[in-house]
Amino acid sequence: MEIEKVKVLIIGSGPAGYTAAIYAGRANLAPVVYAGYQLGGQLTTTTDVENFPGYPQGIGGPELMEDLRKQAERFGADIRFGVATKADLSEAPYKITIDDEKVIEAESIIIATGATAKYLGLDDEKKYAGMGVSACATCDGFFYRKKVVAVVGGGDTACEEASYLAGLAKKVYLIVRKPYLRASQIMQDRVLNNEKIEVLFEHNTVGLFGEDGVEGAHLVKRMGEPDEEHYDIAIDGFFLAIGHKPNSDIFKPWVETDEIGYIITDGASPRTRVPGVFAAGDVADPHYRQAIVAAGSGAKAAMEAEKYLANK
Ligand code: NDP
């Protein structure tokens, strides 16, 4: 297998990966970036980004990521297509296999592989992607001012997103498959005491409908029970909040992760337990999951990588 040696390898091309590349590039580290499955990461599936500082009129997600890519390339980042398929972090230089066909030996690695929102698996979720289906209320909620939306899930994320959307929308349905919420008590109270939120316990979504975008959802109450009931609700937006899966699988034997798979770093720093290996962005962030936060952690990771290499 072909082997290539690099100083800094950045895995992932979201805001964390690209910002790390800008900082590492400016530090003359000639970073190599492998973009992963989705060049530009999750934001490329968003239409308008209105909460990234510096864009008073907002900016399209793909456009923002394109700007970040160009900025990283301006400082010498080598951005390539390819997916990290295997990792060996047992000793430096660390070995990352790309597309099962090439090995990169890196003195330092920044893991910025992000997290993937979970979907129900309905064909309609794909059909209406970007047309009323979203997995991020903070990103897209603003477009549903005074409209009716549904949020799926019963955990803290779902409750948080439903509460956030209730501040914007006319009405929010919270669709929960169990007869209870899994969220923390304080989040439950917030949802149950909000007049704008109607919680539909023991409900499953089996489809969406609409002409040019989401206009409603097909629901089933008490699915599989003798009193099972089918009906539709009219909605303008459908938000998934059933959890995220951090893209950390290949690194798990080496770095510490929590029970969901988020990489655990050393407090507020991006250091993992492997010297010279850093984690930035959503793969190490179960809480904030915002582009600007990911970008900030990417900057920190590159600064740490620079320090690590200088001390070596
Ligand atoms: P969770 O895994 O806690 O909850 C997922 C929810 O989605 C559950 O209610 C689950 O239902 C439901 N769900 C999963 N799959 C399906 C499906 N196929 N159909 C319908 N419903 C489904 O994920 P969260 O993202 O909410 O939270 C992740 C972690 O982050 C948690 O530890 C949480 O506490 C934390 N967090 C903390 C916050 C805070 O402190 N402010 C904010 C957000 C998250 P069921 O219960 O039936 O399994």
mmCIF file of C-alpha atoms and ligand atoms in Angstrom, residues 118-120 152-158 160 175-178 180-182 184 187 203-204 241-244 259-260 262 286-287 289, ligand 1:
data_model
loop_
_atom_site.group_PDB
_atom_site.id
_atom_site.type_symbol
_atom_site.label_atom_id
_atom_site.label_comp_id
_atom_site.label_asym_id
_atom_site.label_seq_id
_atom_site.Cartn_x
_atom_site.Cartn_y
_atom_site.Cartn_z
ATOM 1 C CA LYS A 118 -30.020 10.415 13.000
ATOM 2 C CA TYR A 119 -33.077 10.201 10.795
ATOM 3 C CA LEU A 120 -36.120 7.959 11.065
ATOM 4 C CA VAL A 152 -39.548 14.225 16.748
ATOM 5 C CA GLY A 153 -37.876 12.845 19.860
ATOM 6 C CA GLY A 154 -38.252 12.750 23.604
ATOM 7 C CA GLY A 155 -34.745 13.503 24.852
ATOM 8 C CA ASP A 156 -33.056 16.723 25.929
ATOM 9 C CA THR A 157 -32.316 17.736 22.356
ATOM 10 C CA ALA A 158 -35.941 17.346 21.284
ATOM 11 C CA GLU A 160 -34.600 22.005 23.780
ATOM 12 C CA ILE A 175 -43.871 13.666 18.561
ATOM 13 C CA VAL A 176 -42.732 11.122 21.163
ATOM 14 C CA ARG A 177 -42.828 7.387 20.528
ATOM 15 C CA LYS A 178 -43.011 6.361 24.206
ATOM 16 C CA TYR A 180 -43.053 9.510 28.544
ATOM 17 C CA LEU A 181 -40.173 11.878 27.850
ATOM 18 C CA ARG A 182 -36.610 10.772 28.378
ATOM 19 C CA SER A 184 -34.174 15.789 32.161
ATOM 20 C CA MET A 187 -36.464 20.270 30.129
ATOM 21 C CA HIS A 203 -46.942 8.583 18.276
ATOM 22 C CA ASN A 204 -44.835 7.521 15.321
ATOM 23 C CA ALA A 241 -34.128 15.420 17.239
ATOM 24 C CA ILE A 242 -33.590 11.730 17.856
ATOM 25 C CA GLY A 243 -29.880 11.977 18.531
ATOM 26 C CA HIS A 244 -26.611 12.322 16.676
ATOM 27 C CA GLU A 259 -21.111 6.028 25.910
ATOM 28 C CA ILE A 260 -22.548 7.632 22.751
ATOM 29 C CA TYR A 262 -18.222 11.512 21.513
ATOM 30 C CA PRO A 286 -22.342 16.602 22.489
ATOM 31 C CA HIS A 287 -23.702 19.938 23.673
ATOM 32 C CA ARG A 289 -23.014 21.544 17.872
HETATM 33 P P1 NDP B 1 -31.243 10.913 23.392
HETATM 34 O O1 NDP B 1 -30.616 9.661 22.930
HETATM 35 O O2 NDP B 1 -31.166 11.282 24.819
HETATM 36 O O3 NDP B 1 -32.794 10.894 23.018
HETATM 37 C C1 NDP B 1 -33.221 10.498 21.767
HETATM 38 C C2 NDP B 1 -34.723 10.575 21.746
HETATM 39 O O4 NDP B 1 -35.147 10.246 20.425
HETATM 40 C C3 NDP B 1 -35.399 9.599 22.688
HETATM 41 O O5 NDP B 1 -36.585 10.149 23.201
HETATM 42 C C4 NDP B 1 -35.730 8.432 21.767
HETATM 43 O O6 NDP B 1 -36.878 7.726 22.147
HETATM 44 C C5 NDP B 1 -36.038 9.153 20.487
HETATM 45 N N1 NDP B 1 -35.844 8.306 19.342
HETATM 46 C C6 NDP B 1 -34.711 7.633 18.980
HETATM 47 N N2 NDP B 1 -34.912 6.955 17.832
HETATM 48 C C7 NDP B 1 -36.192 7.202 17.480
HETATM 49 C C8 NDP B 1 -37.007 6.785 16.405
HETATM 50 N N3 NDP B 1 -36.532 5.979 15.453
HETATM 51 N N4 NDP B 1 -38.288 7.214 16.352
HETATM 52 C C9 NDP B 1 -38.784 8.046 17.295
HETATM 53 N N5 NDP B 1 -38.077 8.481 18.348
HETATM 54 C C10 NDP B 1 -36.795 8.057 18.435
HETATM 55 O O7 NDP B 1 -30.609 12.034 22.412
HETATM 56 P P2 NDP B 1 -30.501 13.596 22.633
HETATM 57 O O8 NDP B 1 -29.923 14.116 21.362
HETATM 58 O O9 NDP B 1 -31.768 14.161 23.080
HETATM 59 O O10 NDP B 1 -29.429 13.775 23.777
HETATM 60 C C11 NDP B 1 -28.120 13.228 23.657
HETATM 61 C C12 NDP B 1 -27.320 13.549 24.928
HETATM 62 O O11 NDP B 1 -27.044 14.933 24.986
HETATM 63 C C13 NDP B 1 -28.118 13.202 26.182
HETATM 64 O O12 NDP B 1 -27.222 12.734 27.137
HETATM 65 C C14 NDP B 1 -28.685 14.519 26.600
HETATM 66 O O13 NDP B 1 -28.963 14.591 27.969
HETATM 67 C C15 NDP B 1 -27.583 15.490 26.181
HETATM 68 N N6 NDP B 1 -28.124 16.814 25.924
HETATM 69 C C16 NDP B 1 -28.118 17.706 26.930
HETATM 70 C C17 NDP B 1 -28.644 18.956 26.763
HETATM 71 C C18 NDP B 1 -28.617 19.888 27.890
HETATM 72 O O14 NDP B 1 -28.188 19.513 28.956
HETATM 73 N N7 NDP B 1 -29.061 21.117 27.718
HETATM 74 C C19 NDP B 1 -29.228 19.396 25.489
HETATM 75 C C20 NDP B 1 -29.204 18.363 24.482
HETATM 76 C C21 NDP B 1 -28.676 17.131 24.712
HETATM 77 P P3 NDP B 1 -36.878 6.630 23.332
HETATM 78 O O15 NDP B 1 -36.873 7.412 24.599
HETATM 79 O O16 NDP B 1 -38.128 5.909 23.057
HETATM 80 O O17 NDP B 1 -35.646 5.805 23.125
#
